[in-house]
């Protein structure tokens, strides 16, 4: 009985423990549920200040927010009847401020509230795996494009990007897109790219031709493509075709549907022509018909010899010689006025002629070559000399001694000779009585003077300072001293920049200077009944002669002849000219500057003349010596600067630069005015664009007159109506 009571007590105790545990579990679950309900919040505001909304969201989410000072004065309205978690409330807040032109940028747990325009410059998440989880937050996504051109698809997607905060950029090297926008918009654009970035069914097919020329068929297809298909908006991929001249086949790259259509077109064009020969006129666009005809004549002669050899072998075999001779007949003529070729040949030879003409009749590039000639020279000369002349007593005009030096130009002998010629000779003349004839006396007269002509010629050739001292006496020693001193400095700085523009492989010559006469032979004299002189004209100035050749690798080969000449003076025979000439061939990169040649010359010349023994005396010896020193330093360099003009834009740029330079020089002179003619206007070139405008045609002129007449008639009608109303 006691055991039974004890077992009942144990059962009751266990039951009580179980109830207590159940109650505690239910209490824990209620606390957990309550805590869960506490995490849910409701964001419902009407016309609240944006800063108050920011504070509320920061309190609910526990995030740290930095607000831009420009974020103020806006009313925010969020209407919701549901409870949301912290992350959902934050996404709703981001969407709300985006409506008002602001963005929330999160970086390292800190959120910046900035304007849309500045959001792209802030650090945003890059390459997120799930853009949907970010809501309307700003993110940056790098999207690789596999099959289409990134630049092309960027132009299509640009209108879908947010105009204020969004940014879309294509990287050509990696064919990728960089997109910065809200996460929801990034997800949308990414889905569009995935659906459009599809590989096309493009394959390469080789089509062998039997009769037609591959290059001619490609030309026809390209013309057809340019005519209509190129401007189609819905066209995915343009077909591409390349002619293989070696195998006379076409390499076609296109989609399946395009390849089927183009293959049928090519087969329809690949038909055999009649082997009876035909005549064809080809109008050339760029090449000269005369030059192309010479090439075709050479090809025809080779074909003629081949047919003759083949006909000989066929004749020996028993036939076919007449047909071969008929196929060898051809004719190539050129018409200079229309720059056209007239061809008559069998079909196979005609196809070869067409292929050669297409290869030669191409637009050749032009080359603008500028030569730069720079010459800097410095000449320094110093001269000092003393010359003496002695004459004993009673010697008259005949010198008894002279110290004469010729290294300083004018000598004392030349000066004395000029003085003597000026003075003439003294003669004693007897005077007689006119009645008796007796000598009454004597008179000294001077005769034979040249009035200073010889002395003037001598002194005219004197350079520097000349000082003469003399003592002329009848009773004692007569002497004269002539001192000459000269110091000369000559500086020269010459810059010449001739330029010329020419076609590839076409010689060009530029000359700027004068033609001077030079006597090459003469026969003169009293005994010759037919005197004559042979005169040759020689160019003096700047001459540039060149032939450019554009090579592969952006290099230009130049065969150049550069000459700079000038008149240096004259001699008893003829004129003397200075000449600098360069003749060479160089390889110059496009737009580069290369030196063609040059001269660096230092020349020092010293001359000393003295009287033996007397000239060696210290200090005093300078009175019996003459010294001359000359130093010439010359630097000459010739440079070349070629530029290949690929298209009309390059030609226009070069022409515009040269034209504008000359116009600027004219404007500068016009602003200075014309001396002694203040009312006259200096000529000035028009602007470059104005110079390219053609004058109006006759029809435009008539239309303008008709329009003016109509305007005058309308004005007269208005005047009459106003008069009637009054």
XYZ file of C-alpha atoms in Angstrom:
726
model
C 0.000 0.000 0.000
C 2.776 2.317 0.887
C 4.485 1.546 -2.419
C 1.310 2.313 -4.245
C 0.996 5.679 -2.554
C 4.628 6.464 -3.338
C 4.131 5.664 -7.037
C 1.102 7.955 -7.189
C 3.066 10.756 -5.607
C 5.839 10.285 -8.194
C 3.314 10.373 -11.022
C 1.760 13.581 -9.712
C 5.207 15.106 -9.300
C 6.171 14.223 -12.904
C 2.869 15.588 -14.194
C 3.457 18.840 -12.341
C 6.980 19.096 -13.798
C 5.662 18.500 -17.330
C 3.029 21.220 -16.951
C 5.649 23.644 -15.662
C 7.923 22.871 -18.647
C 5.034 23.317 -21.094
C 4.161 26.656 -19.561
C 7.769 27.831 -19.794
C 7.981 26.696 -23.458
C 4.806 28.533 -24.363
C 6.186 31.624 -22.651
C 9.428 31.391 -24.654
C 7.539 30.985 -27.899
C 5.421 34.012 -27.058
C 8.542 36.034 -26.368
C 10.084 34.880 -29.641
C 6.931 35.793 -31.551
C 6.773 39.103 -29.782
C 10.383 39.821 -30.641
C 9.664 38.952 -34.239
C 6.716 41.298 -34.303
C 8.826 44.008 -32.789
C 11.336 43.788 -35.729
C 8.535 44.620 -38.190
C 7.927 48.351 -38.734
C 5.521 50.447 -40.735
C 6.685 53.508 -42.682
C 3.721 55.746 -43.453
C 4.361 59.515 -43.791
C 2.557 62.399 -45.487
C 4.323 65.616 -46.612
C 7.121 65.031 -44.149
C 10.381 66.920 -44.386
C 13.042 64.833 -46.084
C 15.510 65.296 -43.257
C 12.933 63.958 -40.757
C 12.376 60.953 -42.990
C 16.133 60.353 -43.094
C 16.321 60.469 -39.305
C 13.396 58.054 -38.961
C 14.861 55.548 -41.388
C 18.263 55.795 -39.702
C 16.634 55.073 -36.333
C 14.681 52.084 -37.637
C 17.478 50.523 -39.698
C 20.324 51.455 -37.393
C 22.375 52.814 -40.317
C 24.669 55.826 -40.248
C 23.700 58.456 -42.818
C 25.545 61.554 -44.053
C 23.228 64.073 -45.689
C 24.370 66.506 -48.362
C 23.644 70.160 -47.397
C 21.596 70.528 -50.586
C 19.165 67.855 -49.369
C 16.530 70.081 -47.771
C 13.183 71.719 -48.300
C 11.484 68.664 -49.843
C 8.266 67.018 -48.766
C 8.166 63.218 -48.865
C 5.025 61.088 -48.904
C 5.114 57.304 -48.337
C 1.791 55.517 -48.020
C 1.822 51.899 -46.813
C -0.570 49.631 -44.847
C 1.871 46.750 -44.284
C 4.711 46.068 -41.918
C 8.197 45.684 -43.380
C 11.573 44.537 -42.214
C 14.528 46.881 -41.841
C 15.963 45.995 -45.247
C 12.581 46.480 -46.941
C 12.106 49.843 -45.239
C 15.577 50.958 -46.395
C 14.803 49.954 -50.000
C 11.496 51.889 -49.814
C 13.424 54.904 -48.523
C 15.948 54.688 -51.385
C 13.111 54.565 -53.939
C 11.430 57.557 -52.300
C 14.467 59.841 -52.396
C 15.238 58.706 -55.966
C 11.878 60.115 -57.014
C 13.031 63.482 -55.674
C 16.405 63.390 -57.484
C 18.688 61.986 -54.768
C 20.691 58.801 -54.327
C 21.822 56.768 -51.319
C 25.420 55.545 -51.704
C 26.602 52.990 -49.126
C 30.322 52.560 -48.503
C 31.900 50.844 -45.501
C 28.639 50.931 -43.527
C 28.140 54.687 -44.082
C 25.362 55.959 -46.348
C 25.717 59.234 -48.258
C 22.593 61.048 -49.397
C 23.681 63.048 -52.485
C 22.195 64.483 -55.677
C 21.802 62.347 -58.790
C 24.462 64.314 -60.677
C 27.103 63.507 -58.060
C 26.111 59.897 -57.490
C 28.175 58.591 -60.414
C 31.368 59.941 -58.821
C 30.801 58.158 -55.505
C 32.002 54.657 -54.644
C 29.157 52.280 -55.394
C 29.046 48.435 -55.393
C 30.645 46.878 -58.460
C 29.593 43.639 -60.193
C 27.006 42.516 -57.661
C 25.686 38.979 -58.088
C 22.033 39.758 -57.362
C 21.083 43.311 -58.435
C 17.452 42.664 -57.436
C 18.416 42.645 -53.750
C 19.713 46.237 -53.991
C 16.400 47.707 -55.116
C 16.936 51.239 -56.419
C 20.414 51.635 -54.955
C 23.149 52.859 -57.305
C 25.513 50.118 -58.501
C 28.137 49.738 -61.233
C 28.118 46.694 -63.472
C 30.728 45.572 -66.028
C 28.921 43.616 -68.736
C 30.974 41.652 -71.327
C 29.538 41.476 -74.847
C 30.395 38.323 -76.775
C 28.828 38.484 -80.220
C 27.884 42.052 -81.146
C 29.780 45.323 -81.149
C 29.726 47.042 -77.756
C 29.650 50.501 -79.331
C 26.678 49.570 -81.496
C 24.638 48.147 -78.636
C 25.564 51.136 -76.435
C 23.888 53.483 -78.920
C 20.726 51.388 -78.660
C 20.686 51.210 -74.857
C 21.639 54.808 -74.095
C 18.016 56.116 -74.079
C 17.165 53.508 -71.379
C 19.775 54.830 -68.929
C 18.740 57.369 -66.275
C 19.537 60.809 -67.695
C 20.711 62.328 -64.394
C 22.587 59.662 -62.452
C 23.111 56.930 -65.054
C 26.123 56.436 -67.259
C 26.872 53.931 -70.027
C 30.303 53.541 -71.637
C 31.720 51.070 -74.177
C 35.301 49.772 -73.988
C 36.331 48.889 -77.532
C 39.487 46.970 -76.644
C 37.683 44.376 -74.488
C 34.220 44.816 -76.085
C 32.588 45.401 -72.715
C 30.001 47.816 -71.343
C 30.338 49.757 -68.084
C 26.894 50.636 -66.684
C 26.224 52.826 -63.645
C 22.588 53.185 -62.627
C 20.031 52.023 -60.102
C 20.097 48.295 -59.425
C 16.611 47.768 -60.830
C 17.477 49.540 -64.071
C 20.822 47.709 -64.303
C 18.978 44.397 -64.029
C 16.569 45.427 -66.777
C 19.341 46.532 -69.165
C 21.347 43.369 -68.406
C 18.381 41.214 -69.398
C 18.047 43.160 -72.658
C 21.740 42.615 -73.431
C 21.448 38.880 -72.743
C 18.588 38.586 -75.229
C 20.303 40.652 -77.949
C 23.863 39.321 -77.587
C 23.265 36.295 -79.783
C 25.662 34.686 -82.241
C 24.602 34.839 -85.855
C 24.718 31.892 -88.200
C 27.578 33.309 -90.275
C 29.831 30.983 -92.235
C 32.560 31.377 -94.858
C 31.966 29.755 -98.240
C 34.385 29.521 -101.175
C 32.661 29.895 -104.553
C 34.759 28.836 -107.537
C 34.134 30.763 -110.760
C 34.475 29.216 -114.204
C 34.042 32.098 -116.627
C 33.688 35.478 -114.880
C 36.428 37.430 -113.124
C 36.330 37.222 -109.332
C 37.334 40.856 -108.822
C 34.663 42.042 -111.280
C 31.941 40.023 -109.517
C 33.038 41.432 -106.127
C 32.864 44.931 -107.540
C 29.291 44.328 -108.746
C 28.244 42.908 -105.364
C 29.771 45.847 -103.490
C 27.946 48.307 -105.742
C 24.704 46.425 -105.147
C 25.283 46.451 -101.397
C 26.044 50.170 -101.320
C 22.947 50.846 -103.386
C 20.324 49.718 -100.913
C 21.203 47.329 -98.185
C 23.682 49.432 -96.296
C 21.105 51.879 -94.942
C 18.632 49.261 -93.701
C 17.964 49.627 -89.990
C 16.962 46.035 -89.307
C 19.970 44.547 -91.013
C 22.003 42.518 -88.500
C 25.175 41.857 -90.427
C 26.434 43.001 -93.785
C 27.777 40.249 -96.042
C 31.480 40.316 -96.804
C 33.187 39.022 -99.925
C 36.814 38.924 -101.020
C 38.157 38.051 -104.450
C 40.983 35.513 -104.694
C 42.702 36.301 -107.993
C 45.027 33.310 -107.720
C 42.216 30.730 -107.890
C 39.562 33.015 -109.454
C 37.202 32.373 -106.562
C 35.123 34.421 -104.124
C 35.239 34.063 -100.343
C 31.705 34.794 -99.082
C 30.952 35.424 -95.401
C 27.273 35.864 -94.486
C 24.310 34.249 -92.817
C 22.534 31.242 -94.275
C 19.724 33.178 -95.925
C 22.096 35.785 -97.355
C 24.510 33.131 -98.613
C 21.743 31.314 -100.478
C 20.629 34.515 -102.193
C 24.160 35.690 -103.039
C 25.258 32.240 -104.222
C 22.392 32.170 -106.743
C 23.282 35.668 -107.901
C 26.962 34.773 -108.376
C 26.125 31.643 -110.371
C 23.818 33.640 -112.624
C 26.630 36.104 -113.365
C 29.239 33.387 -113.938
C 28.334 32.701 -117.580
C 30.486 32.119 -120.621
C 30.647 34.898 -123.220
C 30.902 34.495 -126.951
C 34.462 33.990 -128.149
C 34.149 36.489 -130.982
C 35.858 39.501 -129.435
C 34.267 42.820 -128.523
C 35.053 46.513 -128.185
C 34.868 48.311 -124.894
C 35.426 51.911 -123.781
C 36.831 52.461 -120.303
C 36.848 55.961 -118.814
C 39.673 56.334 -116.311
C 39.185 58.272 -113.091
C 42.707 58.757 -111.742
C 45.300 57.210 -114.067
C 46.436 58.692 -117.356
C 45.122 56.859 -120.384
C 48.370 57.166 -122.334
C 50.408 55.496 -119.592
C 47.882 52.698 -119.031
C 47.717 51.977 -122.749
C 51.470 51.344 -122.815
C 51.079 48.727 -120.086
C 48.189 47.042 -121.893
C 50.165 46.991 -125.139
C 52.941 45.133 -123.355
C 50.500 42.577 -121.922
C 48.921 42.129 -125.359
C 52.296 41.472 -126.954
C 53.049 38.779 -124.392
C 49.675 37.135 -124.995
C 50.252 37.340 -128.727
C 53.567 35.516 -128.450
C 51.998 32.864 -126.233
C 49.191 32.282 -128.736
C 51.707 32.118 -131.562
C 53.732 29.474 -129.732
C 50.619 27.503 -128.901
C 49.394 27.740 -132.497
C 52.748 26.444 -133.748
C 52.513 23.377 -131.561
C 48.878 22.894 -132.514
C 49.667 23.293 -136.224
C 52.304 20.660 -135.954
C 49.746 18.403 -134.374
C 47.290 19.027 -137.174
C 44.946 21.922 -136.407
C 43.842 24.836 -134.234
C 46.315 27.374 -135.598
C 43.718 29.634 -137.234
C 41.566 29.922 -134.106
C 44.604 30.733 -131.980
C 45.690 33.427 -134.412
C 42.196 34.896 -134.306
C 42.241 35.006 -130.473
C 45.586 36.824 -130.563
C 44.100 39.828 -132.341
C 43.648 42.843 -130.080
C 43.747 46.653 -130.138
C 44.459 49.222 -127.405
C 43.856 52.923 -128.149
C 43.643 55.915 -125.838
C 41.627 59.100 -126.208
C 43.474 61.989 -124.590
C 40.594 64.493 -124.445
C 38.307 62.182 -122.430
C 41.099 60.198 -120.733
C 39.552 56.965 -121.960
C 40.747 53.632 -123.343
C 39.199 51.901 -126.322
C 39.831 48.147 -126.127
C 39.174 45.452 -128.690
C 40.114 41.919 -127.663
C 38.767 38.411 -127.126
C 36.815 37.846 -123.895
C 39.647 36.143 -121.999
C 42.117 38.907 -122.896
C 39.465 41.544 -122.179
C 39.075 40.173 -118.646
C 42.794 40.491 -118.080
C 42.739 44.044 -119.416
C 39.894 44.923 -117.037
C 41.763 43.487 -114.081
C 44.905 45.469 -114.916
C 42.928 48.682 -115.436
C 41.193 48.332 -112.042
C 44.549 47.809 -110.386
C 46.122 50.863 -112.029
C 43.174 53.261 -112.003
C 43.227 54.009 -108.295
C 43.413 57.216 -106.362
C 47.005 57.751 -105.433
C 48.082 59.463 -102.277
C 49.732 62.849 -102.312
C 52.849 63.941 -100.502
C 53.574 67.433 -99.202
C 57.320 67.896 -98.836
C 58.876 70.877 -97.100
C 62.603 71.534 -97.208
C 64.253 73.664 -94.533
C 67.604 75.284 -95.378
C 69.360 77.028 -92.516
C 72.705 78.822 -92.913
C 74.393 80.788 -90.133
C 77.767 82.365 -90.866
C 80.063 84.635 -88.879
C 83.047 86.404 -90.460
C 85.558 88.438 -88.458
C 88.519 90.230 -90.048
C 91.230 92.498 -88.612
C 93.939 94.357 -90.576
C 96.743 96.641 -89.413
C 99.787 97.747 -91.428
C 102.221 100.653 -91.860
C 103.883 101.368 -95.204
C 106.725 103.805 -95.960
C 107.948 105.820 -98.907
C 111.333 107.610 -99.025
C 112.773 110.081 -101.529
C 116.195 111.748 -101.329
C 116.878 115.419 -101.870
C 116.528 116.602 -105.458
C 114.937 113.424 -106.613
C 111.771 115.044 -107.805
C 108.863 112.677 -108.132
C 110.924 109.486 -108.348
C 110.974 107.511 -105.068
C 114.251 106.252 -103.794
C 112.824 103.693 -101.356
C 109.486 102.048 -100.457
C 108.090 99.607 -97.882
C 105.011 98.156 -99.531
C 102.651 95.427 -98.122
C 99.823 93.979 -100.217
C 98.033 91.836 -97.588
C 95.867 94.780 -96.543
C 94.512 95.690 -99.962
C 95.436 99.245 -100.876
C 99.213 99.899 -100.928
C 101.172 103.081 -100.507
C 102.533 102.689 -104.026
C 98.985 102.880 -105.452
C 98.239 105.965 -103.369
C 101.508 107.660 -104.390
C 100.927 106.812 -108.041
C 97.469 108.349 -107.889
C 98.852 111.460 -106.243
C 101.574 111.818 -108.860
C 99.059 111.346 -111.665
C 96.885 114.022 -110.114
C 99.783 116.470 -109.758
C 101.206 115.968 -113.267
C 104.698 117.073 -114.357
C 106.477 120.385 -113.856
C 108.163 121.861 -116.896
C 110.250 125.049 -117.407
C 108.910 127.197 -120.203
C 110.983 130.047 -121.763
C 109.288 133.381 -122.256
C 110.274 135.493 -125.324
C 109.827 139.072 -126.384
C 107.068 139.051 -129.004
C 108.797 141.730 -131.049
C 112.454 140.686 -130.923
C 112.055 136.987 -130.088
C 114.697 137.097 -127.427
C 114.403 135.023 -124.257
C 113.319 137.231 -121.461
C 112.907 134.575 -118.710
C 111.716 131.181 -117.599
C 108.340 129.949 -116.122
C 107.506 126.654 -114.294
C 104.229 125.053 -115.443
C 102.456 121.806 -114.372
C 101.114 119.675 -117.176
C 99.555 116.228 -117.605
C 97.338 116.032 -114.449
C 94.222 113.787 -114.448
C 92.217 115.889 -112.022
C 92.399 113.204 -109.311
C 90.856 110.362 -111.343
C 93.573 107.799 -110.556
C 93.706 108.797 -106.889
C 89.928 108.534 -106.567
C 89.985 105.023 -108.047
C 92.673 103.948 -105.568
C 90.913 105.440 -102.551
C 87.574 104.006 -103.689
C 88.924 100.496 -103.127
C 90.139 101.375 -99.655
C 88.342 99.581 -96.790
C 88.661 100.652 -93.191
C 90.681 103.615 -91.999
C 93.646 104.969 -93.983
C 95.919 107.656 -92.625
C 98.801 109.196 -94.560
C 101.604 111.363 -93.251
C 104.202 112.931 -95.575
C 107.069 115.390 -95.651
C 107.963 116.608 -99.096
C 111.007 118.832 -99.373
C 113.305 119.960 -102.187
C 116.291 120.380 -99.942
C 116.090 117.416 -97.572
C 114.781 113.915 -97.307
C 111.189 113.441 -98.361
C 109.184 110.634 -96.786
C 105.602 109.416 -96.501
C 103.872 106.932 -94.225
C 100.495 105.212 -94.875
C 98.655 103.451 -92.034
C 95.678 101.201 -92.698
C 93.436 99.698 -89.970
C 90.314 97.579 -90.462
C 88.048 95.485 -88.249
C 85.051 93.894 -89.901
C 82.282 91.627 -88.548
C 79.706 90.041 -90.836
C 76.810 87.926 -89.503
C 74.442 86.053 -91.758
C 71.288 84.119 -90.803
C 69.457 82.639 -93.743
C 66.291 80.522 -93.602
C 64.606 79.138 -96.721
C 61.559 76.816 -96.598
C 60.529 75.733 -100.080
C 57.633 73.268 -100.220
C 55.877 71.346 -102.956
C 52.945 68.921 -103.196
C 52.898 66.081 -105.680
C 51.398 62.677 -106.356
C 53.031 59.438 -105.366
C 55.882 58.550 -107.772
C 55.494 61.808 -109.713
C 58.405 64.217 -110.023
C 57.883 67.778 -108.813
C 60.083 70.839 -109.326
C 59.913 74.129 -107.449
C 62.054 77.137 -108.464
C 62.163 80.625 -106.987
C 64.905 83.024 -108.117
C 66.355 84.723 -111.174
C 67.923 83.856 -114.509
C 71.270 85.604 -114.955
C 73.212 85.760 -118.252
C 76.647 84.131 -118.333
C 78.941 84.498 -121.306
C 80.100 81.107 -122.546
C 81.983 82.201 -125.694
C 82.734 85.262 -127.785
C 84.604 86.411 -130.862
C 85.411 90.119 -130.917
C 87.991 92.304 -132.608
C 88.647 94.629 -135.541
C 89.802 91.845 -137.851
C 86.621 89.785 -137.387
C 83.836 90.722 -139.726
C 81.189 88.777 -137.729
C 81.643 89.307 -133.962
C 79.373 87.388 -131.596
C 78.817 86.369 -127.942
C 77.273 83.146 -126.628
C 75.156 83.777 -123.531
C 73.701 81.059 -121.323
C 70.952 81.676 -118.777
C 71.597 80.229 -115.327
C 69.019 79.872 -112.548
C 70.001 81.568 -109.307
C 67.843 81.167 -106.210
C 66.106 78.233 -104.516
C 65.381 75.014 -106.409
C 63.666 71.894 -105.047
C 63.314 68.807 -107.218
C 62.006 65.560 -105.787
C 60.193 62.306 -106.517
C 58.346 60.704 -103.572
C 57.494 57.034 -103.235
C 55.165 55.909 -100.445
C 56.351 52.601 -99.015
C 54.713 50.105 -96.713
C 55.102 50.852 -93.048
C 54.293 54.580 -93.152
C 57.609 55.518 -94.768
C 58.324 57.737 -97.770
C 61.296 57.297 -100.102
C 62.499 60.597 -101.558
C 64.854 61.239 -104.473
C 65.851 64.844 -103.803
C 67.845 67.551 -105.518
C 68.087 70.677 -103.409
C 69.988 73.769 -104.560
C 70.439 77.250 -103.112
C 72.513 79.713 -105.119
C 73.176 83.451 -105.085
C 75.352 86.073 -106.786
C 78.575 86.658 -104.843
C 80.133 89.305 -107.073
C 81.892 89.724 -110.379
C 85.362 89.360 -111.822
C 87.020 90.607 -114.950
C 85.657 87.567 -116.761
C 82.080 87.223 -115.451
C 79.890 87.021 -112.364
C 80.637 84.760 -109.382
C 77.852 82.691 -107.782
C 77.537 80.913 -104.442
C 76.032 77.421 -104.643
C 74.800 74.903 -102.072
C 73.490 71.683 -103.532
C 72.316 68.375 -102.109
C 71.465 65.366 -104.264
C 70.507 62.219 -102.398
C 67.853 59.545 -101.747
C 66.460 59.083 -98.244
C 63.804 57.070 -96.424
C 61.751 59.297 -94.144
C 58.852 58.377 -91.821
C 55.570 60.106 -92.490
C 55.552 63.440 -90.680
C 59.180 63.038 -89.604
C 62.094 65.435 -89.920
C 65.379 64.166 -91.373
C 68.613 66.036 -92.068
C 69.756 65.705 -95.669
C 73.212 67.173 -95.278
C 75.144 69.989 -93.781
C 78.435 71.791 -93.431
C 80.182 73.014 -90.312
C 83.196 75.039 -91.419
C 85.720 76.939 -89.267
C 88.350 78.798 -91.308
C 91.093 80.947 -89.755
C 93.560 82.756 -92.022
C 96.535 84.736 -90.730
C 98.875 86.805 -92.895
C 101.939 88.714 -91.714
C 104.344 90.729 -93.850
C 107.314 92.579 -92.388
C 110.709 94.056 -93.142
C 113.505 91.664 -92.149
C 115.254 92.549 -88.908
C 113.287 95.789 -88.486
C 109.993 93.953 -88.156
C 111.387 91.752 -85.378
C 112.238 94.647 -83.088
C 109.946 94.635 -80.033
C 107.232 97.298 -80.114
C 109.113 99.364 -82.696
C 108.875 96.510 -85.168
C 105.115 97.106 -85.618
C 106.037 100.168 -87.669
C 107.627 97.907 -90.268
C 105.066 95.104 -90.495
C 101.562 94.471 -91.733
C 99.218 91.836 -90.213
C 95.862 90.483 -91.350
C 93.658 87.928 -89.567
C 90.346 86.531 -90.857
C 88.054 84.019 -89.156
C 85.106 82.503 -91.008
C 82.592 80.223 -89.261
C 79.805 78.728 -91.347
C 76.968 76.373 -90.267
C 74.764 74.997 -93.036
C 72.020 72.392 -92.554
C 69.337 71.081 -94.906
C 66.286 69.285 -93.484
C 63.341 67.549 -95.139
C 59.819 67.125 -93.752
C 57.382 64.960 -95.774
C 53.716 64.451 -94.962
C 51.479 61.923 -96.676
C 48.000 63.277 -97.297
C 45.692 60.305 -96.950
C 42.449 62.043 -97.823
C 40.858 65.378 -98.578
C 40.932 66.370 -94.907
C 44.742 66.245 -94.761
C 44.975 68.225 -98.002
C 42.551 70.808 -96.641
C 44.482 71.126 -93.364
C 47.804 71.765 -95.120
C 46.271 74.207 -97.591
C 44.370 76.013 -94.852
C 47.527 76.435 -92.756
C 49.548 77.912 -95.639
C 46.634 80.075 -96.783
C 45.983 81.432 -93.298
C 49.671 82.257 -92.835
C 49.800 84.351 -95.994
C 46.522 86.063 -95.113
C 47.862 86.919 -91.648
C 50.929 88.526 -93.213
C 48.722 90.607 -95.518
C 46.479 91.687 -92.639
C 49.525 92.781 -90.623
C 50.778 94.934 -93.497
C 47.283 96.322 -94.100
C 47.022 97.378 -90.467
C 50.291 99.308 -90.776
C 48.898 101.197 -93.766
C 50.545 102.305 -97.003
C 53.130 105.052 -96.637
C 52.197 108.328 -98.374
C 48.875 106.737 -99.404
C 46.658 106.719 -96.313
C 43.448 106.357 -98.315
C 44.633 103.305 -100.291
C 43.799 99.789 -99.115
C 46.340 97.009 -99.114
C 45.244 93.774 -100.816
C 44.084 91.030 -98.431
C 43.108 87.484 -99.277
C 39.555 86.395 -98.436
C 39.001 83.785 -95.747
C 39.753 80.213 -96.663
C 36.108 79.132 -96.697
C 35.100 82.192 -98.678
C 37.748 81.436 -101.306
C 36.229 77.988 -101.850
C 32.746 79.344 -102.596
C 31.990 79.551 -106.295
C 30.279 82.629 -107.714
C 26.533 82.320 -108.407
C 25.438 80.853 -111.694
C 23.492 82.750 -114.321
C 20.242 81.067 -113.297
C 20.800 81.974 -109.643
C 21.476 85.554 -110.692
C 18.205 85.709 -112.634
C 16.286 84.128 -109.742
C 17.746 86.746 -107.414
C 16.627 89.568 -109.722
C 13.121 88.102 -109.937
C 12.950 87.861 -106.137
C 14.058 91.479 -105.750
C 11.433 92.600 -108.272
C 8.758 90.709 -106.357
C 9.824 92.296 -103.095
C 9.794 95.779 -104.669
C 6.301 95.149 -106.105
C 5.014 93.985 -102.718
C 6.446 97.094 -101.055
C 4.731 99.360 -103.628
C 1.396 97.616 -103.079
C 1.687 98.089 -99.328
C 2.428 101.797 -99.849
C -0.611 102.211 -102.102
C -2.888 100.446 -99.599
C -1.708 102.682 -96.801
C -2.345 105.750 -98.978
C -5.857 104.538 -99.783
C -6.641 103.939 -96.129
C -5.557 107.446 -95.256
